[in-house]
mmCIF file of C-alpha atoms and ligand atoms in Angstrom:
data_model
loop_
_atom_site.group_PDB
_atom_site.id
_atom_site.type_symbol
_atom_site.label_atom_id
_atom_site.label_comp_id
_atom_site.label_asym_id
_atom_site.label_seq_id
_atom_site.Cartn_x
_atom_site.Cartn_y
_atom_site.Cartn_z
ATOM 1 C CA UNK A 18 35.857 101.730 -9.794
ATOM 2 C CA UNK A 19 35.354 101.231 -6.091
ATOM 3 C CA UNK A 20 32.949 103.743 -4.628
ATOM 4 C CA UNK A 21 33.547 104.219 -0.943
ATOM 5 C CA UNK A 22 30.931 106.334 0.638
ATOM 6 C CA UNK A 23 29.909 107.084 4.155
ATOM 7 C CA UNK A 24 26.293 107.954 4.638
ATOM 8 C CA UNK A 25 25.433 109.598 7.943
ATOM 9 C CA UNK A 26 23.589 107.202 10.244
ATOM 10 C CA UNK A 27 20.800 109.730 10.576
ATOM 11 C CA UNK A 28 20.012 109.655 6.874
ATOM 12 C CA UNK A 29 16.512 108.278 6.590
ATOM 13 C CA UNK A 30 16.323 107.516 2.940
ATOM 14 C CA UNK A 31 19.389 107.028 0.785
ATOM 15 C CA UNK A 32 17.714 105.096 -1.981
ATOM 16 C CA UNK A 33 17.445 107.977 -4.441
ATOM 17 C CA UNK A 34 21.054 108.937 -3.821
ATOM 18 C CA UNK A 35 22.343 105.415 -4.257
ATOM 19 C CA UNK A 36 20.343 105.001 -7.432
ATOM 20 C CA UNK A 37 21.974 108.129 -8.831
ATOM 21 C CA UNK A 38 25.374 106.757 -7.850
ATOM 22 C CA UNK A 39 24.411 103.427 -9.472
ATOM 23 C CA UNK A 40 25.682 101.532 -6.462
ATOM 24 C CA UNK A 41 25.097 97.815 -6.290
ATOM 25 C CA UNK A 42 24.341 95.956 -3.069
ATOM 26 C CA UNK A 43 27.968 94.943 -2.498
ATOM 27 C CA UNK A 44 29.161 98.541 -2.809
ATOM 28 C CA UNK A 45 26.316 99.718 -0.612
ATOM 29 C CA UNK A 46 27.302 97.349 2.203
ATOM 30 C CA UNK A 47 31.046 97.889 1.774
ATOM 31 C CA UNK A 48 30.687 101.663 1.863
ATOM 32 C CA UNK A 49 29.079 101.527 5.293
ATOM 33 C CA UNK A 50 30.552 98.364 6.800
ATOM 34 C CA UNK A 51 33.910 97.595 5.181
ATOM 35 C CA UNK A 52 34.904 93.928 5.478
ATOM 36 C CA UNK A 53 31.446 92.776 6.592
ATOM 37 C CA UNK A 54 30.661 90.799 3.444
ATOM 38 C CA UNK A 55 33.944 88.884 3.648
ATOM 39 C CA UNK A 56 33.349 88.142 7.327
ATOM 40 C CA UNK A 57 29.824 86.823 6.712
ATOM 41 C CA UNK A 58 31.098 84.736 3.815
ATOM 42 C CA UNK A 59 33.762 83.181 6.068
ATOM 43 C CA UNK A 60 31.237 82.374 8.823
ATOM 44 C CA UNK A 61 28.812 80.776 6.339
ATOM 45 C CA UNK A 62 31.598 78.817 4.646
ATOM 46 C CA UNK A 63 32.857 77.479 7.995
ATOM 47 C CA UNK A 64 29.369 76.445 9.117
ATOM 48 C CA UNK A 65 28.678 74.667 5.831
ATOM 49 C CA UNK A 66 32.011 72.864 5.968
ATOM 50 C CA UNK A 67 31.384 71.882 9.598
ATOM 51 C CA UNK A 68 27.952 70.524 8.671
ATOM 52 C CA UNK A 69 29.365 68.418 5.871
ATOM 53 C CA UNK A 70 32.273 67.295 8.016
ATOM 54 C CA UNK A 71 34.901 68.183 5.455
ATOM 55 C CA UNK A 72 36.566 71.155 3.877
ATOM 56 C CA UNK A 73 34.571 72.059 0.797
ATOM 57 C CA UNK A 74 37.122 74.676 -0.217
ATOM 58 C CA UNK A 75 35.853 78.160 -0.932
ATOM 59 C CA UNK A 76 32.565 77.188 -2.584
ATOM 60 C CA UNK A 77 29.312 77.344 -0.670
ATOM 61 C CA UNK A 78 25.679 76.759 -1.609
ATOM 62 C CA UNK A 79 24.452 78.842 1.295
ATOM 63 C CA UNK A 80 26.699 81.757 0.364
ATOM 64 C CA UNK A 81 25.420 81.781 -3.215
ATOM 65 C CA UNK A 82 21.856 81.788 -1.873
ATOM 66 C CA UNK A 83 22.740 84.590 0.569
ATOM 67 C CA UNK A 84 24.129 86.822 -2.187
ATOM 68 C CA UNK A 85 21.135 86.109 -4.382
ATOM 69 C CA UNK A 86 18.666 87.070 -1.638
ATOM 70 C CA UNK A 87 20.718 90.142 -0.693
ATOM 71 C CA UNK A 88 20.719 91.411 -4.268
ATOM 72 C CA UNK A 89 16.951 90.915 -4.592
ATOM 73 C CA UNK A 90 16.388 92.641 -1.226
ATOM 74 C CA UNK A 91 18.410 95.606 -2.510
ATOM 75 C CA UNK A 92 16.276 95.882 -5.594
ATOM 76 C CA UNK A 93 13.004 95.572 -3.663
ATOM 77 C CA UNK A 94 14.050 98.140 -1.044
ATOM 78 C CA UNK A 95 14.948 100.648 -3.743
ATOM 79 C CA UNK A 96 11.683 100.102 -5.566
ATOM 80 C CA UNK A 97 9.787 100.459 -2.298
ATOM 81 C CA UNK A 98 11.637 103.729 -1.592
ATOM 82 C CA UNK A 99 13.223 102.374 1.595
ATOM 83 C CA UNK A 100 16.792 102.897 2.740
ATOM 84 C CA UNK A 101 18.271 99.580 1.539
ATOM 85 C CA UNK A 102 21.024 99.359 4.173
ATOM 86 C CA UNK A 103 18.947 97.657 6.850
ATOM 87 C CA UNK A 104 17.224 95.146 4.524
ATOM 88 C CA UNK A 105 20.438 94.170 2.740
ATOM 89 C CA UNK A 106 22.433 93.706 5.942
ATOM 90 C CA UNK A 107 19.531 91.655 7.349
ATOM 91 C CA UNK A 108 19.487 89.613 4.115
ATOM 92 C CA UNK A 109 23.200 88.934 4.508
ATOM 93 C CA UNK A 110 22.432 87.387 7.902
ATOM 94 C CA UNK A 111 19.060 85.766 7.189
ATOM 95 C CA UNK A 112 20.433 82.205 6.874
ATOM 96 C CA UNK A 113 23.730 82.575 8.708
ATOM 97 C CA UNK A 114 22.391 80.557 11.683
ATOM 98 C CA UNK A 115 21.128 77.701 9.542
ATOM 99 C CA UNK A 116 23.967 75.301 10.323
ATOM 100 C CA UNK A 117 25.301 76.577 13.649
ATOM 101 C CA UNK A 118 26.809 73.866 15.819
ATOM 102 C CA UNK A 119 27.370 71.661 12.762
ATOM 103 C CA UNK A 120 23.717 70.681 12.422
ATOM 104 C CA UNK A 121 20.826 71.683 10.245
ATOM 105 C CA UNK A 122 18.043 73.516 12.090
ATOM 106 C CA UNK A 123 14.768 72.336 10.678
ATOM 107 C CA UNK A 124 12.835 74.751 12.810
ATOM 108 C CA UNK A 125 12.744 78.156 11.125
ATOM 109 C CA UNK A 126 12.190 79.993 14.409
ATOM 110 C CA UNK A 127 15.323 78.485 15.986
ATOM 111 C CA UNK A 128 17.192 79.207 12.761
ATOM 112 C CA UNK A 129 16.187 82.888 12.716
ATOM 113 C CA UNK A 130 17.037 83.285 16.405
ATOM 114 C CA UNK A 131 20.505 81.796 15.779
ATOM 115 C CA UNK A 132 20.909 84.193 12.849
ATOM 116 C CA UNK A 133 19.813 87.172 14.942
ATOM 117 C CA UNK A 134 22.293 86.269 17.679
ATOM 118 C CA UNK A 135 25.185 86.060 15.243
ATOM 119 C CA UNK A 136 24.166 89.435 13.768
ATOM 120 C CA UNK A 137 23.939 90.926 17.252
ATOM 121 C CA UNK A 138 27.468 89.766 18.013
ATOM 122 C CA UNK A 139 29.096 90.692 14.685
ATOM 123 C CA UNK A 140 27.493 93.917 13.537
ATOM 124 C CA UNK A 141 28.735 96.189 16.359
ATOM 125 C CA UNK A 142 32.293 95.074 15.456
ATOM 126 C CA UNK A 143 31.713 96.608 12.041
ATOM 127 C CA UNK A 144 30.425 99.857 13.499
ATOM 128 C CA UNK A 145 26.691 99.432 13.184
ATOM 129 C CA UNK A 146 24.886 101.784 15.543
ATOM 130 C CA UNK A 147 22.440 100.440 18.133
ATOM 131 C CA UNK A 148 19.322 101.870 16.484
ATOM 132 C CA UNK A 149 20.149 100.257 13.145
ATOM 133 C CA UNK A 150 21.121 96.984 14.785
ATOM 134 C CA UNK A 151 17.737 96.873 16.488
ATOM 135 C CA UNK A 152 16.011 97.188 13.107
ATOM 136 C CA UNK A 153 18.117 94.384 11.609
ATOM 137 C CA UNK A 154 17.380 92.098 14.564
ATOM 138 C CA UNK A 155 13.658 92.792 14.691
ATOM 139 C CA UNK A 156 13.487 92.228 10.921
ATOM 140 C CA UNK A 157 15.179 88.829 11.267
ATOM 141 C CA UNK A 158 13.027 87.811 14.222
ATOM 142 C CA UNK A 159 9.750 88.883 12.558
ATOM 143 C CA UNK A 160 10.416 86.775 9.462
ATOM 144 C CA UNK A 161 8.498 83.737 10.698
ATOM 145 C CA UNK A 162 5.838 85.216 12.921
ATOM 146 C CA UNK A 163 2.791 87.396 12.541
ATOM 147 C CA UNK A 164 4.841 90.581 13.126
ATOM 148 C CA UNK A 165 5.988 90.291 9.503
ATOM 149 C CA UNK A 166 2.905 92.272 8.462
ATOM 150 C CA UNK A 167 4.125 95.328 10.308
ATOM 151 C CA UNK A 168 7.840 94.991 9.762
ATOM 152 C CA UNK A 169 9.049 96.418 6.426
ATOM 153 C CA UNK A 170 12.490 94.786 6.747
ATOM 154 C CA UNK A 171 10.968 91.342 7.329
ATOM 155 C CA UNK A 172 8.542 91.900 4.445
ATOM 156 C CA UNK A 173 11.445 92.556 2.072
ATOM 157 C CA UNK A 174 13.453 89.587 3.387
ATOM 158 C CA UNK A 175 10.465 87.295 3.033
ATOM 159 C CA UNK A 176 9.768 88.397 -0.536
ATOM 160 C CA UNK A 177 13.439 88.224 -1.559
ATOM 161 C CA UNK A 178 13.803 84.727 -0.078
ATOM 162 C CA UNK A 179 10.743 83.433 -1.972
ATOM 163 C CA UNK A 180 11.659 85.228 -5.189
ATOM 164 C CA UNK A 181 15.094 83.557 -5.122
ATOM 165 C CA UNK A 182 13.365 80.238 -5.806
ATOM 166 C CA UNK A 183 12.117 81.368 -9.231
ATOM 167 C CA UNK A 184 13.522 82.734 -12.462
ATOM 168 C CA UNK A 185 16.659 81.263 -14.062
ATOM 169 C CA UNK A 186 18.629 81.161 -10.828
ATOM 170 C CA UNK A 187 15.647 79.668 -8.995
ATOM 171 C CA UNK A 188 15.407 76.890 -11.582
ATOM 172 C CA UNK A 189 19.150 76.273 -11.174
ATOM 173 C CA UNK A 190 18.653 75.950 -7.391
ATOM 174 C CA UNK A 191 15.798 73.493 -7.925
ATOM 175 C CA UNK A 192 18.053 71.177 -9.922
ATOM 176 C CA UNK A 193 21.031 71.711 -7.624
ATOM 177 C CA UNK A 194 18.909 70.458 -4.725
ATOM 178 C CA UNK A 195 17.684 67.525 -6.793
ATOM 179 C CA UNK A 196 21.256 66.603 -7.628
ATOM 180 C CA UNK A 197 22.317 66.811 -3.973
ATOM 181 C CA UNK A 198 19.525 64.316 -3.209
ATOM 182 C CA UNK A 199 20.578 62.059 -6.101
ATOM 183 C CA UNK A 200 17.432 62.565 -8.101
ATOM 184 C CA UNK A 201 17.702 62.289 -11.898
ATOM 185 C CA UNK A 202 15.594 64.557 -14.096
ATOM 186 C CA UNK A 203 12.592 62.291 -14.486
ATOM 187 C CA UNK A 204 12.323 61.753 -10.731
ATOM 188 C CA UNK A 205 12.686 65.423 -9.873
ATOM 189 C CA UNK A 206 10.254 66.543 -12.534
ATOM 190 C CA UNK A 207 7.571 63.997 -11.749
ATOM 191 C CA UNK A 208 8.063 64.131 -7.985
ATOM 192 C CA UNK A 209 8.545 67.840 -7.386
ATOM 193 C CA UNK A 210 7.596 69.947 -10.385
ATOM 194 C CA UNK A 211 3.888 70.144 -9.483
ATOM 195 C CA UNK A 212 4.801 71.899 -6.258
ATOM 196 C CA UNK A 213 7.290 74.150 -8.036
ATOM 197 C CA UNK A 214 4.780 75.173 -10.724
ATOM 198 C CA UNK A 215 2.006 75.757 -8.192
ATOM 199 C CA UNK A 216 4.304 77.927 -6.067
ATOM 200 C CA UNK A 217 5.249 79.867 -9.195
ATOM 201 C CA UNK A 218 1.587 80.400 -10.096
ATOM 202 C CA UNK A 219 0.777 81.565 -6.549
ATOM 203 C CA UNK A 220 3.978 83.573 -6.022
ATOM 204 C CA UNK A 221 2.419 87.036 -6.490
ATOM 205 C CA UNK A 222 -0.208 86.167 -3.844
ATOM 206 C CA UNK A 223 2.529 85.365 -1.334
ATOM 207 C CA UNK A 224 4.279 88.757 -1.556
ATOM 208 C CA UNK A 225 4.234 91.324 1.246
ATOM 209 C CA UNK A 226 5.531 94.219 -0.860
ATOM 210 C CA UNK A 227 4.254 95.767 -4.086
ATOM 211 C CA UNK A 228 7.722 95.585 -5.657
ATOM 212 C CA UNK A 229 7.888 91.890 -4.738
ATOM 213 C CA UNK A 230 4.522 91.284 -6.321
ATOM 214 C CA UNK A 231 5.633 92.860 -9.581
ATOM 215 C CA UNK A 232 8.872 90.876 -9.705
ATOM 216 C CA UNK A 233 6.997 87.683 -8.720
ATOM 217 C CA UNK A 234 4.840 87.859 -11.831
ATOM 218 C CA UNK A 235 7.928 88.104 -14.035
ATOM 219 C CA UNK A 236 9.913 85.378 -12.284
ATOM 220 C CA UNK A 237 6.925 83.026 -12.219
ATOM 221 C CA UNK A 238 6.496 83.480 -15.972
ATOM 222 C CA UNK A 239 10.207 82.905 -16.587
ATOM 223 C CA UNK A 240 10.154 79.669 -14.541
ATOM 224 C CA UNK A 241 7.043 78.390 -16.260
ATOM 225 C CA UNK A 242 8.428 79.156 -19.713
ATOM 226 C CA UNK A 243 11.611 77.244 -18.939
ATOM 227 C CA UNK A 244 9.803 74.232 -17.467
ATOM 228 C CA UNK A 245 7.458 74.018 -20.469
ATOM 229 C CA UNK A 246 10.469 73.881 -22.791
ATOM 230 C CA UNK A 247 12.151 71.326 -20.532
ATOM 231 C CA UNK A 248 9.111 69.030 -20.579
ATOM 232 C CA UNK A 249 9.022 69.212 -24.379
ATOM 233 C CA UNK A 250 12.673 68.186 -24.584
ATOM 234 C CA UNK A 251 12.227 65.402 -22.004
ATOM 235 C CA UNK A 252 9.394 64.067 -24.135
ATOM 236 C CA UNK A 253 11.405 64.281 -27.342
ATOM 237 C CA UNK A 254 14.285 62.499 -25.597
ATOM 238 C CA UNK A 255 11.936 59.690 -24.438
ATOM 239 C CA UNK A 256 12.934 60.330 -20.825
ATOM 240 C CA UNK A 257 9.517 61.373 -19.533
ATOM 241 C CA UNK A 258 6.190 62.298 -21.066
ATOM 242 C CA UNK A 259 4.564 64.803 -18.764
ATOM 243 C CA UNK A 260 2.079 67.591 -19.448
ATOM 244 C CA UNK A 261 1.268 70.624 -17.350
ATOM 245 C CA UNK A 262 -2.374 70.910 -16.305
ATOM 246 C CA UNK A 263 -4.099 73.309 -13.959
ATOM 247 C CA UNK A 264 -7.107 73.480 -11.705
ATOM 248 C CA UNK A 265 -8.364 76.244 -9.463
ATOM 249 C CA UNK A 266 -9.363 75.238 -5.942
ATOM 250 C CA UNK A 267 -11.002 77.260 -3.175
ATOM 251 C CA UNK A 268 -8.420 78.161 -0.549
ATOM 252 C CA UNK A 269 -9.019 75.864 2.437
ATOM 253 C CA UNK A 270 -8.055 78.566 4.970
ATOM 254 C CA UNK A 271 -9.477 81.743 3.432
ATOM 255 C CA UNK A 272 -13.051 82.216 2.343
ATOM 256 C CA UNK A 273 -13.535 83.766 -1.080
ATOM 257 C CA UNK A 274 -9.963 83.092 -2.141
ATOM 258 C CA UNK A 275 -8.756 80.524 -4.566
ATOM 259 C CA UNK A 276 -5.453 78.998 -5.569
ATOM 260 C CA UNK A 277 -4.264 77.996 -8.997
ATOM 261 C CA UNK A 278 -2.795 74.511 -8.785
ATOM 262 C CA UNK A 279 -0.496 73.389 -11.578
ATOM 263 C CA UNK A 280 0.532 69.781 -11.808
ATOM 264 C CA UNK A 281 2.411 67.517 -14.175
ATOM 265 C CA UNK A 282 0.965 64.226 -15.335
ATOM 266 C CA UNK A 283 1.504 61.688 -18.107
ATOM 267 C CA UNK A 284 -1.209 62.367 -20.733
ATOM 268 C CA UNK A 285 -2.442 58.775 -20.440
ATOM 269 C CA UNK A 286 -1.819 55.767 -18.224
ATOM 270 C CA UNK A 287 1.740 54.575 -18.953
ATOM 271 C CA UNK A 288 0.638 50.942 -18.399
ATOM 272 C CA UNK A 289 -2.406 50.665 -20.659
ATOM 273 C CA UNK A 290 -2.991 54.047 -22.286
ATOM 274 C CA UNK A 291 -6.215 54.522 -20.293
ATOM 275 C CA UNK A 292 -7.582 57.863 -19.159
ATOM 276 C CA UNK A 293 -7.182 59.231 -15.647
ATOM 277 C CA UNK A 294 -9.710 59.888 -12.936
ATOM 278 C CA UNK A 295 -8.440 62.601 -10.661
ATOM 279 C CA UNK A 296 -9.292 63.240 -7.021
ATOM 280 C CA UNK A 297 -7.838 65.786 -4.637
ATOM 281 C CA UNK A 298 -8.188 66.808 -1.031
ATOM 282 C CA UNK A 299 -6.511 68.960 1.571
ATOM 283 C CA UNK A 300 -5.452 68.129 5.118
ATOM 284 C CA UNK A 301 -3.924 70.036 8.009
ATOM 285 C CA UNK A 302 -0.334 69.044 8.633
ATOM 286 C CA UNK A 303 2.080 70.174 11.357
ATOM 287 C CA UNK A 304 3.356 73.248 9.525
ATOM 288 C CA UNK A 305 1.011 73.725 6.600
ATOM 289 C CA UNK A 306 -2.122 72.659 4.809
ATOM 290 C CA UNK A 307 -1.272 69.811 2.485
ATOM 291 C CA UNK A 308 -2.747 69.147 -0.913
ATOM 292 C CA UNK A 309 -3.048 65.496 -1.925
ATOM 293 C CA UNK A 310 -3.854 64.610 -5.519
ATOM 294 C CA UNK A 311 -4.287 61.135 -6.926
ATOM 295 C CA UNK A 312 -4.935 59.829 -10.372
ATOM 296 C CA UNK A 313 -6.456 56.416 -10.982
ATOM 297 C CA UNK A 314 -6.487 54.753 -14.349
ATOM 298 C CA UNK A 315 -10.020 54.008 -15.534
ATOM 299 C CA UNK A 316 -8.886 50.755 -17.161
ATOM 300 C CA UNK A 317 -6.215 49.216 -14.951
ATOM 301 C CA UNK A 318 -4.911 49.414 -11.399
ATOM 302 C CA UNK A 319 -2.301 52.093 -12.156
ATOM 303 C CA UNK A 320 -2.342 54.887 -9.587
ATOM 304 C CA UNK A 321 -0.215 58.019 -9.333
ATOM 305 C CA UNK A 322 -0.159 60.550 -6.556
ATOM 306 C CA UNK A 323 1.493 63.743 -5.444
ATOM 307 C CA UNK A 324 1.349 65.696 -2.229
ATOM 308 C CA UNK A 325 2.751 69.015 -1.111
ATOM 309 C CA UNK A 326 2.209 71.930 1.255
ATOM 310 C CA UNK A 327 -0.039 74.575 -0.257
ATOM 311 C CA UNK A 328 1.750 77.887 -0.729
ATOM 312 C CA UNK A 329 1.243 80.561 1.885
ATOM 313 C CA UNK A 330 -0.629 83.634 0.847
ATOM 314 C CA UNK A 331 0.125 87.031 2.306
HETATM 315 ZN ZN1 ZN B 415 -4.000 51.859 -17.028
#
């Protein structure tokens, strides 16, 4: 059944009503802005095809990510008791500017500004009123600056975007990215799983909303459970022998706060079976504080290392 519903623009809080109606995020957007989802899908598809320089048909990585984030934003907004319309429309646009002009914007601020400009151009065509449009735009623009702390739309977008990296679908995205970069399982697990597991462990600390924090704990546990099982099977298959270990370090940027670091490591030196000596340190990088860990074999010259940006905390 297709529920078509028009909620007056003055309605401040429709969340209870929409929960009663059991609307999902697609129905919620369609009821207010018919055709918007299809339009956004087409724009994202075109930009991804332009970036890759060929017609990828109707499939799009960025569209799948967009729908995932939009659905999480819907859930968070409802749990926070906020009218979900603004957060879910903002979520629909949060990455739309990623590939504008056929190139990948590595700068998040440029990316969000591109996204906001596309939203500003498109949304009035679908009948969004000025006051609502302003909220969508300020939410998008606050996503990567300090205003996020005061902007409830940006807080939901931020949490939904991070949450999309965990849980079953988050794990699927992790391996999709690895595949796109031609990394087999052993390489992705040894090279990138420490970061993934650390981000999962710290995910609740990085949330700006209470609903996000609750969901983060569940998704982090789901990811960890899966990766533990995966490492067991990789070991049994003689592809890689890696164990998950953890240490707690004082946060380099916040006094009295600590971070749980999880890393993967062969249980003994693969060359000689010797034990590891571990050393770690942090350093300021352009965009983040980096954690560097190295392991030196006590018996031979074998040395392993990993390095990644420490997760943000809210
Ligand atoms: Zn050794």
